[in-house]
Coordinates of C-alpha atoms and ligand atoms in Angstrom, one line a residue:
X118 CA 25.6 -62.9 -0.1
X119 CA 27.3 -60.4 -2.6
X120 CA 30.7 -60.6 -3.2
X121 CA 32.6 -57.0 -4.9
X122 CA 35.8 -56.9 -5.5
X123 CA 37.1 -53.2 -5.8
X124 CA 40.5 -50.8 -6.6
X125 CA 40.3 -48.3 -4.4
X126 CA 43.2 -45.4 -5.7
X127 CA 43.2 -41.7 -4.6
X128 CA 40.0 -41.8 -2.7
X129 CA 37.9 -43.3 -5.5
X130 CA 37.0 -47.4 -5.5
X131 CA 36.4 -48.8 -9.0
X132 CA 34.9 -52.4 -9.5
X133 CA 38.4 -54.5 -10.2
X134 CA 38.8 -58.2 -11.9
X135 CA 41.7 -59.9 -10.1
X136 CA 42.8 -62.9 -11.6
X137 CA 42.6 -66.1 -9.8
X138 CA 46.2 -66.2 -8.8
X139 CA 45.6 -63.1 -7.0
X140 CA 42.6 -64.0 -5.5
X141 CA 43.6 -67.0 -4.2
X142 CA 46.7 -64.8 -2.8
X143 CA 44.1 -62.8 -1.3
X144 CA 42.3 -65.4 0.2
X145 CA 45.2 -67.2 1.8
X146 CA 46.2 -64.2 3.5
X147 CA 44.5 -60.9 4.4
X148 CA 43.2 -58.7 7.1
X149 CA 39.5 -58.5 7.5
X150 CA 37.4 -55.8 9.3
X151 CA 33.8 -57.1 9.2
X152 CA 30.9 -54.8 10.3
X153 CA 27.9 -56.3 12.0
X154 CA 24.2 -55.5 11.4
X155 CA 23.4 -54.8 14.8
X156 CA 20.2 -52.4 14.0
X157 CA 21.1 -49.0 16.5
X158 CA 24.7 -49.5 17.7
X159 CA 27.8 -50.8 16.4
X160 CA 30.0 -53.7 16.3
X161 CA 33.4 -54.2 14.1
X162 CA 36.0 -57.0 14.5
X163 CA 39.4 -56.7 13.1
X164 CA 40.5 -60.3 11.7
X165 CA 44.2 -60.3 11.3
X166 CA 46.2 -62.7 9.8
X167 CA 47.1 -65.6 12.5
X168 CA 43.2 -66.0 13.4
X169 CA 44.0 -62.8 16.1
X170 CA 41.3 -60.1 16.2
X171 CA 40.3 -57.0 17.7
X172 CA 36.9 -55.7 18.7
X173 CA 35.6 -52.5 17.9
X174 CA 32.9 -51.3 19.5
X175 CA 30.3 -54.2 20.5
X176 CA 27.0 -53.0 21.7
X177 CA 23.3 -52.8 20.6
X178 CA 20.6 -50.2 22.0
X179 CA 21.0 -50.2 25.9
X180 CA 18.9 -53.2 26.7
X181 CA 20.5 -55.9 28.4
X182 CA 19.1 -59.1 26.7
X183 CA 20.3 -57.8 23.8
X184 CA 23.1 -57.0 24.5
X185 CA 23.7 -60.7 26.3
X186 CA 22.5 -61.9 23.0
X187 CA 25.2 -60.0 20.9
X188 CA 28.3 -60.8 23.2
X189 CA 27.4 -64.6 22.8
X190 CA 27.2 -64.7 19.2
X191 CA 30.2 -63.0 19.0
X192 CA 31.7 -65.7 21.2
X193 CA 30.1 -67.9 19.0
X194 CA 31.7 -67.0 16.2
X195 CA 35.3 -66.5 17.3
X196 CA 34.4 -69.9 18.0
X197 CA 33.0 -71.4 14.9
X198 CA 36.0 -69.4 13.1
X199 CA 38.6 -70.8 15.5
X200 CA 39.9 -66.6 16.3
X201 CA 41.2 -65.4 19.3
X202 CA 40.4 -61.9 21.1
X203 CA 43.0 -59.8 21.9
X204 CA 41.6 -56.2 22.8
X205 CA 39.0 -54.8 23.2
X206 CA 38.1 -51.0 21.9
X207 CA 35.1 -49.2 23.3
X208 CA 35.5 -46.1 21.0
X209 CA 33.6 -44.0 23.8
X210 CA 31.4 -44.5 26.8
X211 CA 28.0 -45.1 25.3
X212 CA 26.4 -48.3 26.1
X213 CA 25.7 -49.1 22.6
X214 CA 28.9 -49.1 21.7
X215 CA 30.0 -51.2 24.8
X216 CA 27.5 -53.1 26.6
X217 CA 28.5 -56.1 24.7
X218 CA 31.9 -56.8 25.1
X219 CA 31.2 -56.7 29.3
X220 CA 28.7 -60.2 28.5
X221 CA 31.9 -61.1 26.3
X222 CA 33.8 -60.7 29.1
X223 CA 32.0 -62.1 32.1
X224 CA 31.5 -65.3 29.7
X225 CA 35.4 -66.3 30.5
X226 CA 35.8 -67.7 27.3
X227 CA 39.2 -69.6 26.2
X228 CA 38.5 -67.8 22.8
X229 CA 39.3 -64.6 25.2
X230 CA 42.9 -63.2 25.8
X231 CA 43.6 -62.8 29.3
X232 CA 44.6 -60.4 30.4
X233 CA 43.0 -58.6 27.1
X234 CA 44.0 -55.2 25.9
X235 CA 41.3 -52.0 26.6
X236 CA 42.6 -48.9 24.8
X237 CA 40.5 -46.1 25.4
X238 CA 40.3 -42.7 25.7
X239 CA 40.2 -40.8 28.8
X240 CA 36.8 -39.5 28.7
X241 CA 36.3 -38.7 32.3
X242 CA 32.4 -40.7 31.4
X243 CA 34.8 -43.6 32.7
X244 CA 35.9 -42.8 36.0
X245 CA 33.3 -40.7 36.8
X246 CA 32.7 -40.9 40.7
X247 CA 28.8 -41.0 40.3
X248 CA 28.7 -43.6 37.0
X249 CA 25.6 -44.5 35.2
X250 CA 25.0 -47.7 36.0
X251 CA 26.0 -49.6 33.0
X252 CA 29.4 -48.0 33.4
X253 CA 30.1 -49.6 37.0
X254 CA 29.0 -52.8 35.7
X255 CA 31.2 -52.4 32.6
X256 CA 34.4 -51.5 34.6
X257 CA 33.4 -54.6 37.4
X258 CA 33.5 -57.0 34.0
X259 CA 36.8 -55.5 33.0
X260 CA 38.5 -55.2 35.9
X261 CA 39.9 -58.8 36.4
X262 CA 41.0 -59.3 33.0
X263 CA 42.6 -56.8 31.4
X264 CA 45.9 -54.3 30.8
X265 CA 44.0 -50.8 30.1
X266 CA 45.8 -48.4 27.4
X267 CA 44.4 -45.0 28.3
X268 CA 44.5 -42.3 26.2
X269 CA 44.8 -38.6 26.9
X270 CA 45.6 -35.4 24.7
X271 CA 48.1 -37.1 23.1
X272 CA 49.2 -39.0 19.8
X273 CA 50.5 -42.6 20.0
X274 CA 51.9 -45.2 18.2
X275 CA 50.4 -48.7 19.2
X276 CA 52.8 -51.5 18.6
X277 CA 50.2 -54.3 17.4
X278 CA 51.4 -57.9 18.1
X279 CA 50.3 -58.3 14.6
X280 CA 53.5 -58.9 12.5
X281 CA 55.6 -56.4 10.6
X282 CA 53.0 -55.9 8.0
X283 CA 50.3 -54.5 10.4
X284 CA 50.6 -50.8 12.2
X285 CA 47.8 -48.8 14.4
X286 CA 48.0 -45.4 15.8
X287 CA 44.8 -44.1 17.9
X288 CA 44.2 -40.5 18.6
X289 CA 42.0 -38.7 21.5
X290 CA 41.6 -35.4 22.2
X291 CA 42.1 -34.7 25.8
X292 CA 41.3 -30.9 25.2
X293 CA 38.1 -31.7 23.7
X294 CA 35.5 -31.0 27.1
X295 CA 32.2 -30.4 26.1
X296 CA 31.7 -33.7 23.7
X297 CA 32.6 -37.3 24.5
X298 CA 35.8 -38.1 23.7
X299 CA 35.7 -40.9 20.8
X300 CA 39.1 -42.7 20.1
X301 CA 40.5 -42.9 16.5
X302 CA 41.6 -46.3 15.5
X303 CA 43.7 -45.6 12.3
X304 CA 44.8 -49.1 11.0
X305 CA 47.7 -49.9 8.4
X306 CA 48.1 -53.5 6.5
X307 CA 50.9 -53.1 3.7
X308 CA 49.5 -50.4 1.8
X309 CA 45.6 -50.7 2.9
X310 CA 44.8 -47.8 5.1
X311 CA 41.5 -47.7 7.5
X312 CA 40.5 -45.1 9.7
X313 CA 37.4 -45.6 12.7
X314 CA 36.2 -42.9 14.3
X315 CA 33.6 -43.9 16.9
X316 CA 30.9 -41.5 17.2
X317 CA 32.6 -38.3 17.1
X318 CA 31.0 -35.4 16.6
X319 CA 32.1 -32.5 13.6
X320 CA 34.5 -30.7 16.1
X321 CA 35.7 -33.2 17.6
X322 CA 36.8 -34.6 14.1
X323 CA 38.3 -31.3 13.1
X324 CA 40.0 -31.2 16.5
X325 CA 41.7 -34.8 16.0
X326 CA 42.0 -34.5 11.8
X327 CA 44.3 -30.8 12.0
X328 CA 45.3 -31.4 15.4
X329 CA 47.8 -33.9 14.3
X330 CA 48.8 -31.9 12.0
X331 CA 51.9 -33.7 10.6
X332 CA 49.8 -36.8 10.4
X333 CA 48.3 -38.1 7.3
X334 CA 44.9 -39.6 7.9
X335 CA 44.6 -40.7 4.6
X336 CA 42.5 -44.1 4.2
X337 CA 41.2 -46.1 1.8
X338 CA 37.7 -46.8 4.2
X339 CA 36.4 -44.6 6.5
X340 CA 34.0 -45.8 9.4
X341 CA 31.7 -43.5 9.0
X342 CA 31.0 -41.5 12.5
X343 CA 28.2 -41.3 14.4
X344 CA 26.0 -43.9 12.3
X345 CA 25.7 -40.9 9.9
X346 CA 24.0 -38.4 11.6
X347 CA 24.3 -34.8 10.4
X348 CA 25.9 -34.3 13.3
X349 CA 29.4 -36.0 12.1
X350 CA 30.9 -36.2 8.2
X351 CA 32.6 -32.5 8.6
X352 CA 33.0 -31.9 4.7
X353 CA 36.8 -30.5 5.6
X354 CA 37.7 -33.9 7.3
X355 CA 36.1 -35.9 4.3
X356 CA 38.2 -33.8 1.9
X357 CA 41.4 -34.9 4.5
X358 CA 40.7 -39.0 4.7
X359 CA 39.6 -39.1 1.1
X360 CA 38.0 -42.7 1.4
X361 CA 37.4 -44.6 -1.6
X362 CA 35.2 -46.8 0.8
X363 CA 32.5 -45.8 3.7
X364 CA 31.3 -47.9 6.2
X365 CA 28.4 -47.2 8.5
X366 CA 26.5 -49.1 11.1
X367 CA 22.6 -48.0 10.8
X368 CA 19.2 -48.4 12.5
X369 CA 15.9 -47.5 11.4
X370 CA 15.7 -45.1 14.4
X371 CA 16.3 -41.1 13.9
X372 CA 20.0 -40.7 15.5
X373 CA 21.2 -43.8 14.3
X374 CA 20.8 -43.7 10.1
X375 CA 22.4 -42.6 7.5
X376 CA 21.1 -39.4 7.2
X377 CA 20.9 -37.9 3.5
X378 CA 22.7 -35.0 4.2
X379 CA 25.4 -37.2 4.9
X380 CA 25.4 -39.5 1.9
X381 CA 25.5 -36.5 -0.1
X382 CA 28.7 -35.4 1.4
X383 CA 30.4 -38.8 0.6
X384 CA 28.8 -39.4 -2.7
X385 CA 30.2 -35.7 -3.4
X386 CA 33.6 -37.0 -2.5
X387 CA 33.3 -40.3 -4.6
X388 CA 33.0 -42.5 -1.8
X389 CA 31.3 -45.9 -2.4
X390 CA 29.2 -46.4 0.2
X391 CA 28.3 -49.4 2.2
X392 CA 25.6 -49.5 5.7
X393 CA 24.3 -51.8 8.0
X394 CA 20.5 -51.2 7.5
X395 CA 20.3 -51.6 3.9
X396 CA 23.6 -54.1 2.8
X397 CA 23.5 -56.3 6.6
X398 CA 26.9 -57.3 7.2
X399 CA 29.6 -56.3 5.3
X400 CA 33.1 -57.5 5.3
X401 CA 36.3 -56.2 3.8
X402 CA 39.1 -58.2 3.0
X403 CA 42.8 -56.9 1.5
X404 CA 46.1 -58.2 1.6
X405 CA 47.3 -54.6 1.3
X406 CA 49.1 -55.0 -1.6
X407 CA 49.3 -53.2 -5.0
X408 CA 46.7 -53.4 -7.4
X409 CA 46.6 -51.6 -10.6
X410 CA 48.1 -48.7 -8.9
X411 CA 45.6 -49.1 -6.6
X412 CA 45.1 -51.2 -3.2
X413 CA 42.6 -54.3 -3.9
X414 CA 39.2 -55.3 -1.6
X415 CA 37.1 -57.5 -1.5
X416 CA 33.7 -56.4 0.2
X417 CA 31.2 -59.2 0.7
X418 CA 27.7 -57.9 2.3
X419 CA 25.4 -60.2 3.7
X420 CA 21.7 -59.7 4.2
X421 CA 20.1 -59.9 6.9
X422 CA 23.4 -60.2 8.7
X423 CA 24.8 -63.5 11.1
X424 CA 22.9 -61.6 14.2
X425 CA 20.3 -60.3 12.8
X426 CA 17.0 -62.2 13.4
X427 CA 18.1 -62.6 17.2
X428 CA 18.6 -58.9 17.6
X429 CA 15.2 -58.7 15.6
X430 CA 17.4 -55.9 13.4
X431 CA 16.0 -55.7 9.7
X432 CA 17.0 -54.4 6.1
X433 CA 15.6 -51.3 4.7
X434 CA 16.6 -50.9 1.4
X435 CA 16.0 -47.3 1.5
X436 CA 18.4 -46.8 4.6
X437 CA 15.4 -45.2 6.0
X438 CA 15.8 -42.1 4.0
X439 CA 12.7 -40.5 2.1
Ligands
ZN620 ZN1 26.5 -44.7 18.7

């Protein structure tokens, strides 16, 4: 386990030395988002202060076992961390994103709010009359428990049961046809700002990014889309979210890693970069207060990962690239 603690100010992170008053402040009361090494797929849980969390995207290839495997553990460790789900956020209708959170669900655990909260997008993938199989299953798992929050071409403020220090505002574009239709989760604690962007794809970015126009989706981290792939990281939407920190969940499969062209574009931007494949998990932690001008994290990484030997997911420290 590595433990970082970093300044992130005006889209640039800089190792930072808080002193043990503030760390201890820090400790006592932050929100965490902690990224799981889940090999190809993706899996984030929001840990906010009060032991309530959300879950980002849970899934892992399309198999089923493993997929079984990963909604237990998660189980497991709301459990062994004594947290509570409240919603549930499949960022778009891929089942590696999703297939997951239905095993979370059909478990009935106590550790799961019911009903729980779905926001999603209205990617017509979802109610489509003739579904793909894993997406009937999917909705028959959600069905009994939950209050869905749909979202169409529209921009929303979500009031988060999460105290006055925490806000969220989620974005879809209705208007986008041709690509899925990823939901943006943009996430505010104090002055900590962190934007998730599923797996959309460079248009769709530009679409959401200057189609809410009079919204500033500035953040400190950036989930970075699409597990990297060339095919998401628009340089103009980079230059508008200015992250001082990147996040991205990688395999070792083509279409799921960091590709280079990619990790040029946010090294070119100053972006210190973290991923699944080569750092395993990786948590951040802030109390969203001023540091030094500057906002302070703390970003443990933890190879192989809680999951990993289960989901027979391993570390590359090359992130795959040549
Ligand atoms: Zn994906």
């Amino acid at each position: 386990m590595t433990t970082r603690f970093l300044k992130v100010r005006m889209g640039r992170a800089v190792g930072a030395s808080p002193s043990t008053v503030r760390k201890n402040a820090l400790e006592a009361s932050h929100l965490a988002v902690r990224m799981f090494h889940v090999g190809h797929g993706e899996a984030i849980l929001i840990v906010f202060p009060g032991r309530r969390t959300w879950l980002i995207d849970a899934g892992c290839t399309n198999a089923k076992n493993k997929n079984e495997i990963l909604g237990n553990r998660i189980l497991d460790y709301l459990d062994e961390n004594d947290l509570f789900l409240e919603a549930i956020i499949p960022s778009h209708p891929h089942a590696d994103h999703t297939l997951a959170m239905q095993s979370v669900l059909e478990l009935e655990s106590d550790r799961v709010a019911e009903p729980i909260t779905v926001y999603r997008s209205d990617d017509p993938a979802w109610d489509r009359k003739k579904d793909p199989k894993w997406i009937a299953k999917f909705r028959k798992a959600v069905r009994p428990f939950v209050r869905e929050e749909i979202f169409k071409d529209s921009l929303e403020e979500i009031e988060t049961p999460v105290g006055a220090d925490a806000e969220c505002l989620m974005f879809s574009n209705g208007k986008t046809t041709k690509q899925y239709r990823s939901l943006f989760v943009y996430l505010r604690f104090h002055n900590a700002r962190f934007l998730f962007t599923g797996d959309a794809t460079k248009k769709y970015e530009r679409d959401i990014i200057f189609g809410f126009d009079q919204f500033d989706f500035t953040a400190d981290v950036l989930k970075v889309t699409h597990h990297g792939s060339e095919h998401g990281t628009d340089p103009s939407v980079l230059n508008a979210v200015n992250p001082g920190i990147a996040i991205a969940s990688t395999g070792p499969d083509a279409g799921h890693r960091l590709e280079q062209v990619t990790l040029d574009e946010l090294n070119d931007n100053n972006a210190r970069v973290f991923e699944t494949l080569v750092d395993g998990d990786i948590t951040l932690q802030t109390d969203g207060l001023p540091f030094e001008k500057g906002v302070l994290f703390k970003v443990i990484t933890e190879t192989p990962g809680e999951f990993a030997s289960e989901l027979e997911t391993t570390i590359d420290p090359t992130g795959g690239r040549p």
